[in-house]
Tab-separated table of C-alpha atoms and ligand atoms in Angstrom:
chain	number	residue	atom	x	y	z
A	1466	MET	CA	0.000	0.000	0.000
A	1467	SER	CA	1.470	3.334	-1.003
A	1468	ASP	CA	2.504	5.863	1.616
A	1469	SER	CA	0.499	8.615	-0.002
A	1470	LEU	CA	-2.679	6.545	0.144
A	1471	GLN	CA	-2.101	5.901	3.821
A	1472	ALA	CA	-1.279	9.544	4.511
A	1473	LEU	CA	-4.520	10.650	2.858
A	1474	ALA	CA	-6.538	8.004	4.725
A	1475	GLN	CA	-5.083	9.145	8.040
A	1476	ARG	CA	-6.471	12.622	7.575
A	1477	PHE	CA	-10.037	11.338	8.162
A	1478	PRO	CA	-11.742	10.307	11.419
A	1479	SER	CA	-12.742	6.675	11.767
A	1480	ASP	CA	-16.477	7.430	11.620
A	1481	PHE	CA	-16.225	9.384	8.352
A	1482	LEU	CA	-18.875	8.034	5.960
A	1483	TRP	CA	-17.527	6.930	2.556
A	1484	GLY	CA	-19.890	6.031	-0.221
A	1485	VAL	CA	-20.878	5.921	-3.857
A	1486	ALA	CA	-23.932	7.595	-5.380
A	1487	THR	CA	-26.516	7.030	-8.131
A	1488	SER	CA	-30.061	8.143	-8.907
A	1489	SER	CA	-33.142	6.212	-9.960
A	1490	PHE	CA	-33.813	7.540	-13.465
A	1491	GLN	CA	-30.139	7.404	-14.397
A	1492	ILE	CA	-29.678	3.695	-13.690
A	1493	GLU	CA	-32.901	1.765	-13.103
A	1494	GLY	CA	-34.395	1.448	-16.591
A	1495	ALA	CA	-37.535	-0.758	-16.491
A	1496	THR	CA	-39.594	2.360	-16.988
A	1497	GLN	CA	-42.639	0.394	-18.101
A	1498	VAL	CA	-42.213	-2.571	-15.811
A	1499	GLY	CA	-43.839	-3.490	-12.502
A	1500	GLY	CA	-46.533	-0.841	-12.571
A	1501	ARG	CA	-44.257	2.211	-12.669
A	1502	GLY	CA	-45.940	5.446	-13.750
A	1503	ALA	CA	-44.397	7.878	-16.237
A	1504	SER	CA	-42.032	10.579	-15.019
A	1505	ILE	CA	-41.312	13.980	-16.509
A	1506	TRP	CA	-37.957	12.646	-17.736
A	1507	ASP	CA	-39.671	9.901	-19.771
A	1508	THR	CA	-41.673	12.634	-21.466
A	1509	PHE	CA	-38.738	15.027	-21.885
A	1510	CYS	CA	-36.551	12.367	-23.517
A	1511	ARG	CA	-39.167	12.041	-26.269
A	1512	GLN	CA	-38.870	15.723	-27.231
A	1513	PRO	CA	-36.779	15.940	-30.414
A	1514	GLY	CA	-33.361	17.399	-29.667
A	1515	ALA	CA	-33.765	17.340	-25.873
A	1516	ILE	CA	-31.111	14.648	-25.291
A	1517	ALA	CA	-27.758	15.038	-27.077
A	1518	ASP	CA	-27.606	11.459	-28.358
A	1519	GLY	CA	-31.363	11.022	-28.746
A	1520	SER	CA	-31.414	8.420	-25.962
A	1521	HIS	CA	-33.777	7.809	-23.044
A	1522	GLY	CA	-33.946	5.991	-19.720
A	1523	ASP	CA	-35.989	2.960	-20.811
A	1524	ILE	CA	-33.154	0.535	-20.168
A	1525	ALA	CA	-30.367	2.735	-18.743
A	1526	CYS	CA	-28.129	0.370	-16.720
A	1527	ASP	CA	-31.037	-2.060	-16.201
A	1528	HIS	CA	-30.330	-1.801	-12.501
A	1529	TYR	CA	-33.940	-2.784	-11.734
A	1530	HIS	CA	-33.220	-6.264	-13.094
A	1531	ARG	CA	-29.602	-6.484	-11.979
A	1532	LEU	CA	-30.017	-5.390	-8.393
A	1533	GLU	CA	-28.198	-8.241	-6.650
A	1534	GLN	CA	-25.209	-8.018	-8.985
A	1535	ASP	CA	-24.998	-4.240	-8.457
A	1536	LEU	CA	-25.224	-4.622	-4.693
A	1537	ASP	CA	-22.334	-7.081	-4.834
A	1538	LEU	CA	-20.412	-4.531	-6.884
A	1539	ILE	CA	-21.045	-1.809	-4.299
A	1540	ALA	CA	-19.985	-4.149	-1.497
A	1541	SER	CA	-16.805	-5.088	-3.364
A	1542	LEU	CA	-15.656	-1.457	-3.222
A	1543	GLY	CA	-15.594	-1.476	0.575
A	1544	VAL	CA	-17.846	1.579	0.980
A	1545	ALA	CA	-19.832	2.142	4.170
A	1546	CYS	CA	-22.819	3.709	2.468
A	1547	TYR	CA	-24.764	3.873	-0.779
A	1548	ARG	CA	-26.624	6.997	-1.868
A	1549	PHE	CA	-29.541	6.286	-4.227
A	1550	SER	CA	-32.882	7.851	-4.998
A	1551	ILE	CA	-36.392	6.503	-4.867
A	1552	SER	CA	-38.376	6.856	-8.068
A	1553	TRP	CA	-41.607	8.524	-6.984
A	1554	PRO	CA	-43.567	7.248	-10.032
A	1555	ARG	CA	-42.339	3.705	-9.352
A	1556	VAL	CA	-43.744	3.662	-5.823
A	1557	GLN	CA	-46.743	5.947	-6.375
A	1558	PRO	CA	-47.442	6.013	-10.119
A	1559	LEU	CA	-49.683	9.090	-10.172
A	1560	GLY	CA	-47.844	10.976	-7.404
A	1561	GLN	CA	-50.909	10.728	-5.182
A	1562	GLY	CA	-53.364	8.081	-4.151
A	1563	ALA	CA	-52.545	4.434	-4.719
A	1564	TRP	CA	-49.126	2.988	-3.931
A	1565	ASN	CA	-47.533	0.417	-6.223
A	1566	PRO	CA	-46.701	-2.812	-4.331
A	1567	ALA	CA	-44.155	-3.980	-6.944
A	1568	GLY	CA	-42.323	-0.646	-6.807
A	1569	LEU	CA	-42.224	-0.661	-3.018
A	1570	ALA	CA	-41.005	-4.264	-3.100
A	1571	PHE	CA	-38.081	-3.264	-5.308
A	1572	TYR	CA	-36.845	-0.793	-2.676
A	1573	ASP	CA	-37.470	-3.387	0.047
A	1574	ARG	CA	-35.093	-5.687	-1.805
A	1575	LEU	CA	-32.585	-2.869	-2.245
A	1576	LEU	CA	-32.628	-1.944	1.451
A	1577	ASP	CA	-32.531	-5.519	2.688
A	1578	GLY	CA	-29.716	-6.300	0.249
A	1579	LEU	CA	-27.704	-3.341	1.542
A	1580	SER	CA	-28.333	-4.311	5.126
A	1581	ARG	CA	-27.225	-7.927	4.496
A	1582	ARG	CA	-23.979	-6.552	3.090
A	1583	GLY	CA	-23.478	-4.169	6.020
A	1584	ILE	CA	-23.912	-1.039	3.861
A	1585	ARG	CA	-25.833	1.962	5.100
A	1586	ALA	CA	-28.638	3.374	2.948
A	1587	PHE	CA	-28.747	7.086	2.157
A	1588	ALA	CA	-31.962	7.742	0.204
A	1589	THR	CA	-33.147	10.772	-1.764
A	1590	LEU	CA	-36.853	11.390	-2.289
A	1591	ASN	CA	-36.606	13.660	-5.328
A	1592	HIS	CA	-33.773	13.242	-7.786
A	1593	TRP	CA	-35.864	14.967	-10.484
A	1594	ASP	CA	-38.164	12.192	-11.780
A	1595	LEU	CA	-41.479	13.815	-10.811
A	1596	PRO	CA	-44.553	11.756	-11.769
A	1597	GLN	CA	-45.838	13.053	-15.110
A	1598	ALA	CA	-49.387	12.982	-13.707
A	1599	LEU	CA	-48.401	15.723	-11.243
A	1600	GLN	CA	-46.715	17.733	-14.001
A	1601	ASP	CA	-50.007	17.583	-15.890
A	1602	GLN	CA	-51.553	19.408	-12.918
A	1603	GLY	CA	-48.880	22.120	-12.789
A	1604	GLY	CA	-45.899	20.209	-11.346
A	1605	TRP	CA	-43.583	22.088	-9.020
A	1606	GLY	CA	-45.161	25.354	-10.155
A	1607	SER	CA	-48.290	24.354	-8.226
A	1608	ARG	CA	-48.558	24.598	-4.467
A	1609	ASP	CA	-50.572	21.366	-4.463
A	1610	THR	CA	-47.414	19.453	-5.450
A	1611	VAL	CA	-45.841	20.602	-2.168
A	1612	HIS	CA	-48.523	18.747	-0.262
A	1613	GLN	CA	-48.373	15.674	-2.505
A	1614	PHE	CA	-44.634	15.533	-1.868
A	1615	VAL	CA	-45.116	15.651	1.906
A	1616	ASN	CA	-47.587	12.753	1.639
A	1617	TYR	CA	-45.162	10.793	-0.539
A	1618	ALA	CA	-42.389	11.401	2.015
A	1619	ARG	CA	-44.642	10.205	4.839
A	1620	GLY	CA	-45.395	7.011	2.945
A	1621	ILE	CA	-41.702	6.358	2.346
A	1622	GLN	CA	-40.853	7.086	5.961
A	1623	ALA	CA	-43.532	4.705	7.225
A	1624	ARG	CA	-42.361	1.883	4.984
A	1625	PHE	CA	-38.586	2.316	4.901
A	1626	GLY	CA	-37.582	4.836	7.587
A	1627	ASP	CA	-36.218	2.303	10.072
A	1628	ARG	CA	-33.773	1.019	7.450
A	1629	LEU	CA	-32.323	4.401	6.393
A	1630	ALA	CA	-29.119	6.081	7.568
A	1631	GLY	CA	-30.190	9.319	5.930
A	1632	LEU	CA	-33.177	10.719	4.056
A	1633	THR	CA	-32.726	13.652	1.673
A	1634	THR	CA	-35.731	15.615	0.492
A	1635	HIS	CA	-34.441	17.129	-2.768
A	1636	ASN	CA	-31.377	16.741	-4.928
A	1637	GLU	CA	-30.192	20.087	-6.332
A	1638	PRO	CA	-33.334	22.255	-6.284
A	1639	TRP	CA	-31.479	24.907	-8.368
A	1640	VAL	CA	-31.246	22.422	-11.241
A	1641	VAL	CA	-34.953	21.576	-11.083
A	1642	ALA	CA	-35.941	25.248	-10.952
A	1643	THR	CA	-33.432	26.894	-13.281
A	1644	LEU	CA	-32.424	24.211	-15.791
A	1645	GLY	CA	-35.910	22.690	-15.830
A	1646	HIS	CA	-38.159	25.769	-15.744
A	1647	GLU	CA	-36.077	28.782	-16.829
A	1648	GLN	CA	-33.512	27.484	-19.327
A	1649	GLY	CA	-35.654	24.534	-20.423
A	1650	VAL	CA	-32.664	22.253	-20.966
A	1651	PHE	CA	-33.816	19.663	-18.395
A	1652	ALA	CA	-37.300	18.234	-17.755
A	1653	PRO	CA	-39.946	19.537	-17.871
A	1654	GLY	CA	-38.317	21.825	-20.446
A	1655	LEU	CA	-40.117	25.085	-19.603
A	1656	LYS	CA	-38.737	28.598	-20.100
A	1657	SER	CA	-39.976	31.161	-17.605
A	1658	ARG	CA	-37.866	32.737	-14.889
A	1659	CYS	CA	-40.975	33.718	-12.965
A	1660	LEU	CA	-42.138	30.087	-12.934
A	1661	ALA	CA	-38.646	28.867	-12.047
A	1662	MET	CA	-38.523	31.063	-8.956
A	1663	GLN	CA	-41.957	29.876	-7.845
A	1664	VAL	CA	-40.709	26.319	-8.321
A	1665	SER	CA	-37.640	27.024	-6.185
A	1666	HIS	CA	-39.885	28.329	-3.414
A	1667	HIS	CA	-42.148	25.289	-3.588
A	1668	LEU	CA	-39.182	22.931	-3.467
A	1669	LEU	CA	-37.821	24.675	-0.365
A	1670	LEU	CA	-41.245	24.784	1.253
A	1671	SER	CA	-41.865	21.095	0.588
A	1672	HIS	CA	-38.467	20.340	2.125
A	1673	GLY	CA	-39.310	22.208	5.340
A	1674	LEU	CA	-42.829	20.803	5.625
A	1675	THR	CA	-41.488	17.294	5.053
A	1676	LEU	CA	-38.949	17.624	7.866
A	1677	GLN	CA	-41.704	18.798	10.201
A	1678	ALA	CA	-44.089	16.012	9.154
A	1679	LEU	CA	-41.502	13.238	9.425
A	1680	ARG	CA	-40.261	14.417	12.811
A	1681	ALA	CA	-43.834	14.678	14.079
A	1682	GLU	CA	-44.182	11.020	13.123
A	1683	GLY	CA	-41.076	10.086	15.046
A	1684	ALA	CA	-38.501	9.760	12.230
A	1685	ARG	CA	-35.157	8.789	13.753
A	1686	GLU	CA	-32.878	8.839	10.696
A	1687	PRO	CA	-30.928	12.026	9.856
A	1688	LEU	CA	-32.852	14.360	7.521
A	1689	GLY	CA	-31.421	16.926	5.126
A	1690	ILE	CA	-31.251	18.404	1.625
A	1691	VAL	CA	-28.630	18.229	-1.148
A	1692	LEU	CA	-27.523	21.412	-2.919
A	1693	ASN	CA	-25.298	21.878	-5.942
A	1694	ILE	CA	-23.166	24.806	-4.973
A	1695	ALA	CA	-19.903	26.200	-6.246
A	1696	PRO	CA	-17.757	29.168	-5.360
A	1697	CYS	CA	-18.398	32.123	-7.711
A	1698	GLU	CA	-15.186	34.044	-8.226
A	1699	PRO	CA	-14.813	37.399	-9.978
A	1700	ALA	CA	-12.880	37.296	-13.272
A	1701	THR	CA	-10.847	40.313	-12.143
A	1702	ASP	CA	-10.587	42.469	-9.050
A	1703	ARG	CA	-12.607	45.232	-10.671
A	1704	PRO	CA	-15.612	46.296	-8.551
A	1705	GLU	CA	-18.076	45.468	-11.354
A	1706	ASP	CA	-16.768	41.897	-11.632
A	1707	ARG	CA	-16.843	41.483	-7.873
A	1708	ALA	CA	-20.437	42.691	-7.769
A	1709	ALA	CA	-21.388	40.322	-10.603
A	1710	ALA	CA	-19.786	37.389	-8.777
A	1711	ARG	CA	-21.587	38.291	-5.566
A	1712	LEU	CA	-24.953	38.383	-7.349
A	1713	ALA	CA	-24.273	35.115	-9.208
A	1714	ASP	CA	-23.458	33.506	-5.855
A	1715	GLY	CA	-26.720	34.935	-4.569
A	1716	HIS	CA	-28.828	33.389	-7.327
A	1717	ALA	CA	-27.173	29.984	-7.278
A	1718	ARG	CA	-26.251	29.466	-3.625
A	1719	ARG	CA	-27.570	32.026	-1.103
A	1720	TRP	CA	-31.081	31.829	-2.620
A	1721	TYR	CA	-31.150	28.309	-1.161
A	1722	THR	CA	-28.842	28.418	1.847
A	1723	ASP	CA	-30.156	31.701	3.331
A	1724	PRO	CA	-33.792	30.571	3.677
A	1725	LEU	CA	-32.691	27.143	4.905
A	1726	PHE	CA	-30.340	28.486	7.577
A	1727	THR	CA	-31.638	31.994	8.339
A	1728	GLY	CA	-35.300	31.912	7.277
A	1729	ARG	CA	-34.887	34.800	4.790
A	1730	TYR	CA	-34.391	35.138	1.052
A	1731	PRO	CA	-31.318	37.256	0.227
A	1732	GLU	CA	-32.396	40.871	-0.318
A	1733	ASP	CA	-30.026	41.565	-3.219
A	1734	VAL	CA	-31.351	38.609	-5.209
A	1735	TRP	CA	-34.972	39.409	-4.354
A	1736	ALA	CA	-34.471	42.974	-5.644
A	1737	ASP	CA	-32.735	41.703	-8.787
A	1738	LEU	CA	-35.657	39.379	-9.542
A	1739	GLY	CA	-38.175	42.230	-9.614
A	1740	PRO	CA	-41.526	40.878	-10.834
A	1741	ASP	CA	-40.091	37.340	-11.103
A	1742	ALA	CA	-39.787	37.007	-7.308
A	1743	PRO	CA	-41.961	34.124	-6.027
A	1744	LYS	CA	-45.252	34.412	-4.195
A	1745	VAL	CA	-44.548	33.607	-0.562
A	1746	GLN	CA	-47.312	33.078	1.975
A	1747	PRO	CA	-47.063	34.145	5.630
A	1748	GLY	CA	-45.237	31.471	7.620
A	1749	ASP	CA	-43.541	29.872	4.594
A	1750	LEU	CA	-40.040	30.991	5.527
A	1751	ALA	CA	-40.385	29.749	9.089
A	1752	ASP	CA	-41.582	26.450	7.667
A	1753	ILE	CA	-38.537	26.243	5.372
A	1754	ALA	CA	-35.919	27.020	8.021
A	1755	GLN	CA	-36.139	23.698	9.897
A	1756	PRO	CA	-33.019	22.487	11.668
A	1757	MET	CA	-31.294	19.914	9.472
A	1758	ASP	CA	-29.296	16.902	10.581
A	1759	TYR	CA	-26.942	17.316	7.625
A	1760	LEU	CA	-26.354	19.368	4.529
A	1761	GLY	CA	-25.452	17.503	1.344
A	1762	VAL	CA	-23.129	19.333	-1.031
A	1763	ASN	CA	-22.605	18.280	-4.647
A	1764	TYR	CA	-19.387	19.818	-5.935
A	1765	TYR	CA	-17.934	19.582	-9.431
A	1766	THR	CA	-16.284	22.912	-10.295
A	1767	ARG	CA	-16.051	26.629	-9.572
A	1768	HIS	CA	-17.577	29.496	-11.576
A	1769	ILE	CA	-15.688	32.538	-12.736
A	1770	VAL	CA	-17.973	35.499	-13.257
A	1771	SER	CA	-17.508	38.765	-15.111
A	1772	ALA	CA	-19.724	41.834	-15.414
A	1773	GLN	CA	-19.866	41.224	-19.179
A	1774	GLY	CA	-22.435	38.567	-18.417
A	1775	GLN	CA	-20.683	35.800	-20.344
A	1776	PRO	CA	-19.466	32.963	-18.127
A	1777	VAL	CA	-15.713	32.633	-18.465
A	1778	ASP	CA	-14.879	29.475	-20.444
A	1779	PRO	CA	-12.172	27.621	-18.474
A	1780	GLN	CA	-10.994	25.607	-21.462
A	1781	ALA	CA	-10.416	28.717	-23.558
A	1782	ALA	CA	-8.495	30.131	-20.602
A	1783	GLY	CA	-6.212	27.076	-20.702
A	1784	ARG	CA	-7.374	25.502	-17.437
A	1785	PRO	CA	-7.784	21.728	-17.023
A	1786	VAL	CA	-11.332	20.535	-17.659
A	1787	THR	CA	-13.327	17.285	-17.604
A	1788	ALA	CA	-15.233	15.874	-20.595
A	1789	MET	CA	-18.161	18.103	-19.536
A	1790	GLY	CA	-15.928	21.153	-20.030
A	1791	TRP	CA	-16.052	21.791	-16.281
A	1792	GLU	CA	-12.844	23.150	-14.773
A	1793	ILE	CA	-10.991	20.759	-12.470
A	1794	TYR	CA	-10.444	22.884	-9.387
A	1795	PRO	CA	-10.216	20.941	-6.098
A	1796	ARG	CA	-9.319	24.030	-4.064
A	1797	GLY	CA	-12.745	25.417	-4.857
A	1798	LEU	CA	-14.250	22.666	-2.699
A	1799	THR	CA	-12.251	23.758	0.350
A	1800	ASP	CA	-13.083	27.419	-0.361
A	1801	LEU	CA	-16.784	26.615	-0.677
A	1802	LEU	CA	-16.876	24.657	2.587
A	1803	LEU	CA	-15.052	27.420	4.439
A	1804	GLN	CA	-17.483	29.951	3.016
A	1805	LEU	CA	-20.454	27.904	4.246
A	1806	LYS	CA	-18.923	27.691	7.702
A	1807	ALA	CA	-18.301	31.448	7.773
A	1808	ASP	CA	-21.777	32.355	6.500
A	1809	TYR	CA	-23.787	29.996	8.708
A	1810	PRO	CA	-22.458	29.514	12.236
A	1811	GLY	CA	-24.952	26.714	12.977
A	1812	LEU	CA	-23.889	24.705	9.927
A	1813	PRO	CA	-24.863	21.043	10.501
A	1814	PRO	CA	-22.550	18.140	9.559
A	1815	VAL	CA	-21.775	18.304	5.834
A	1816	HIS	CA	-21.673	15.338	3.455
A	1817	ILE	CA	-20.172	15.694	0.025
A	1818	THR	CA	-23.037	13.816	-1.583
A	1819	GLU	CA	-21.589	13.989	-5.124
A	1820	ASN	CA	-18.140	14.606	-6.540
A	1821	GLY	CA	-16.524	13.088	-9.579
A	1822	GLY	CA	-15.777	13.645	-13.231
A	1823	ALA	CA	-16.629	12.570	-16.776
A	1824	PHE	CA	-13.544	11.597	-18.772
A	1825	PRO	CA	-12.983	10.066	-22.223
A	1826	ASP	CA	-12.386	6.575	-20.730
A	1827	PRO	CA	-10.956	4.653	-23.699
A	1828	VAL	CA	-11.474	0.912	-23.249
A	1829	ALA	CA	-8.288	-1.143	-23.697
A	1830	ALA	CA	-8.243	-4.292	-25.820
A	1831	ASP	CA	-8.647	-6.422	-22.698
A	1832	GLY	CA	-11.740	-4.456	-21.647
A	1833	THR	CA	-10.095	-2.463	-18.862
A	1834	VAL	CA	-10.302	1.311	-18.432
A	1835	HIS	CA	-7.231	3.121	-17.139
A	1836	ASP	CA	-8.848	6.335	-15.970
A	1837	GLN	CA	-5.911	7.925	-14.220
A	1838	ASP	CA	-7.533	11.345	-14.779
A	1839	ARG	CA	-10.553	10.280	-12.686
A	1840	THR	CA	-8.386	8.788	-9.951
A	1841	ASP	CA	-6.422	12.047	-9.770
A	1842	TYR	CA	-9.669	14.005	-9.685
A	1843	LEU	CA	-10.996	11.959	-6.759
A	1844	ARG	CA	-7.721	11.970	-4.858
A	1845	HIS	CA	-7.302	15.739	-5.099
A	1846	HIS	CA	-10.887	16.462	-4.125
A	1847	ILE	CA	-10.726	14.086	-1.166
A	1848	ALA	CA	-7.602	15.963	-0.060
A	1849	ALA	CA	-9.576	19.213	-0.422
A	1850	VAL	CA	-12.194	17.786	1.962
A	1851	ALA	CA	-9.418	16.919	4.419
A	1852	ASP	CA	-8.202	20.537	4.187
A	1853	ALA	CA	-11.685	21.724	5.134
A	1854	LEU	CA	-11.768	19.263	8.053
A	1855	ASP	CA	-8.405	20.606	9.258
A	1856	ARG	CA	-9.881	24.076	9.231
A	1857	GLY	CA	-12.859	23.156	11.379
A	1858	VAL	CA	-15.651	22.483	8.863
A	1859	PRO	CA	-17.927	19.754	10.298
A	1860	MET	CA	-17.351	17.278	7.463
A	1861	ALA	CA	-19.119	13.931	7.890
A	1862	GLY	CA	-18.990	12.045	4.584
A	1863	TYR	CA	-17.973	11.843	0.944
A	1864	MET	CA	-19.743	9.985	-1.862
A	1865	VAL	CA	-18.360	9.474	-5.334
A	1866	TRP	CA	-20.485	10.372	-8.338
A	1867	SER	CA	-20.951	7.806	-9.662
A	1868	LEU	CA	-20.961	4.100	-8.933
A	1869	MET	CA	-21.263	3.342	-12.642
A	1870	ASP	CA	-21.650	5.039	-16.019
A	1871	ASN	CA	-25.277	6.038	-16.493
A	1872	PHE	CA	-27.817	8.263	-18.243
A	1873	GLU	CA	-26.290	11.716	-17.844
A	1874	TRP	CA	-29.509	13.682	-18.400
A	1875	ALA	CA	-29.389	15.954	-21.467
A	1876	SER	CA	-25.970	14.499	-22.385
A	1877	GLY	CA	-27.464	11.005	-22.689
A	1878	TYR	CA	-24.979	8.147	-22.452
A	1879	ALA	CA	-22.150	10.077	-24.080
A	1880	LYS	CA	-20.666	11.327	-20.806
A	1881	ARG	CA	-19.334	8.715	-18.433
A	1882	PHE	CA	-19.011	9.515	-14.709
A	1883	GLY	CA	-18.737	5.958	-13.351
A	1884	ILE	CA	-15.890	4.342	-11.501
A	1885	VAL	CA	-17.393	1.199	-13.034
A	1886	HIS	CA	-17.652	1.008	-16.831
A	1887	VAL	CA	-20.972	-0.024	-18.371
A	1888	ASP	CA	-21.043	-1.523	-21.853
A	1889	TYR	CA	-24.416	-0.340	-23.118
A	1890	THR	CA	-24.683	-3.211	-25.610
A	1891	THR	CA	-24.126	-6.072	-23.182
A	1892	LEU	CA	-24.763	-4.077	-19.975
A	1893	ALA	CA	-21.635	-5.693	-18.538
A	1894	ARG	CA	-20.084	-3.816	-15.614
A	1895	THR	CA	-16.292	-3.570	-15.423
A	1896	PRO	CA	-14.595	-1.695	-12.575
A	1897	LYS	CA	-12.223	0.985	-13.906
A	1898	ALA	CA	-8.808	1.683	-12.417
A	1899	SER	CA	-10.431	4.436	-10.314
A	1900	ALA	CA	-12.650	1.811	-8.645
A	1901	ARG	CA	-9.546	-0.180	-7.735
A	1902	TRP	CA	-7.977	2.979	-6.358
A	1903	LEU	CA	-11.063	3.732	-4.244
A	1904	GLN	CA	-11.049	0.178	-2.950
A	1905	ALA	CA	-7.379	0.507	-1.930
A	1906	PHE	CA	-8.006	3.894	-0.359
A	1907	LEU	CA	-10.948	2.597	1.700
A	1908	HIS	CA	-8.820	-0.346	2.718
A	1909	ALA	CA	-6.214	2.124	3.999
A	1910	CYS	CA	-8.962	3.963	5.915
A	1911	GLN	CA	-10.016	0.651	7.512
A	1912	ALA	CA	-6.442	-0.321	8.346
A	1913	GLY	CA	-5.902	3.018	10.079
A	1914	ARG	CA	-8.841	2.197	12.293
A	1915	GLY	CA	-7.449	-1.046	13.626
B	261	LIG	C1	-25.527	16.390	-10.740
B	261	LIG	C2	-26.665	15.408	-10.618
B	261	LIG	C3	-26.298	13.982	-10.907
B	261	LIG	C4	-25.301	13.866	-12.024
B	261	LIG	C5	-24.147	14.810	-11.838
B	261	LIG	C6	-23.088	14.730	-12.906
B	261	LIG	O1	-26.020	17.651	-11.038
B	261	LIG	O2	-27.214	15.467	-9.329
B	261	LIG	O3	-27.483	13.277	-11.143
B	261	LIG	O4	-25.923	14.001	-13.237
B	261	LIG	O5	-24.598	16.121	-11.753
């Protein structure tokens, strides 16, 4: 075992939670099997031009049919936890009313399989695959969906709560609101900033009401939310660039973290929104600002902002990027975590709930993938988490995005984030070199414990 691996492992406490992450629509497939209802992503994939390679989630990684094999794969990595999401339309096809026994049974098998292998389950309620039937009634733009979501969460808690090590309300509400309802590049593909801001408010409100409802029913597992946040840095030191970076940070990060931790929307963003600001009812902000047991942070890159309005392209600026064109900047993760700690003194334990990279991943003649770039990415970002720990940020866990190559939303299957390669013709899974590295690293973490 290499010294550097051991040195990195020793920087983490023994109870630090290591895991790998996936989401339902990206891996399950079986979209028309076992009574599952349609989701907004099934519909969106059928819109011409919506998905770069014209693909869809009908088969994806066929995880629904390969559950046992995938659980063995997860166990073979030596992780302590698995982050996955529950497909709302699989368990409650119309998003309200009747539950689907076959869908619930699938997650029973998943949870029992994890428990048999000694792996803790970290579930997300909404990783974007809203039942299409609810979208037909207004989706997240409608306040009724808030209440349907709370009912869905209560059903999940009643059935599965005692087997969960963590329950997340929403994954990346900014993506749902802004990419889904303002830019229209993700499901449901709508283009209205006013609607997007109302959606963001409803997502936050449904989060807060869910925490209250689940706690009232005696939920014991840790409850939280997952945000995609990145440091926004000014392109230059000029006051106009600094102001632009501050406002961009406001729209993408403080719009979510301020109401969650302080019970207020940021005034600068509210003013900037003008007539697009959401309708907020009395008591909503108090309902949103529930104490959380953890905050999940998904980190991939930083943003460099200029007053010109054009995002600065890192590749053109000669910086290293992943296959998504996202700058590789591990220090940004430490900076972001320190900023969260400075802004919110009561910051709960923080899990990095996603971190990883898409890379070209050429497959060698013998079927192996030597993804040194991904291993380096993971190693440097894990070190960035250790830096944040050293500086007093209450870090609790780190989960790699992703367990295996999967349906990368509007990019289809063209972008591969997995530490396990998936051959989409045979659906064979082959661990990449990065998976072997993670295994060795987690082994070093274990050894340090003994
Ligand atoms: C995040 C998503 C996740 C995955 C990664 C690359 O925004 O939560 O599902 O697509 O990006």
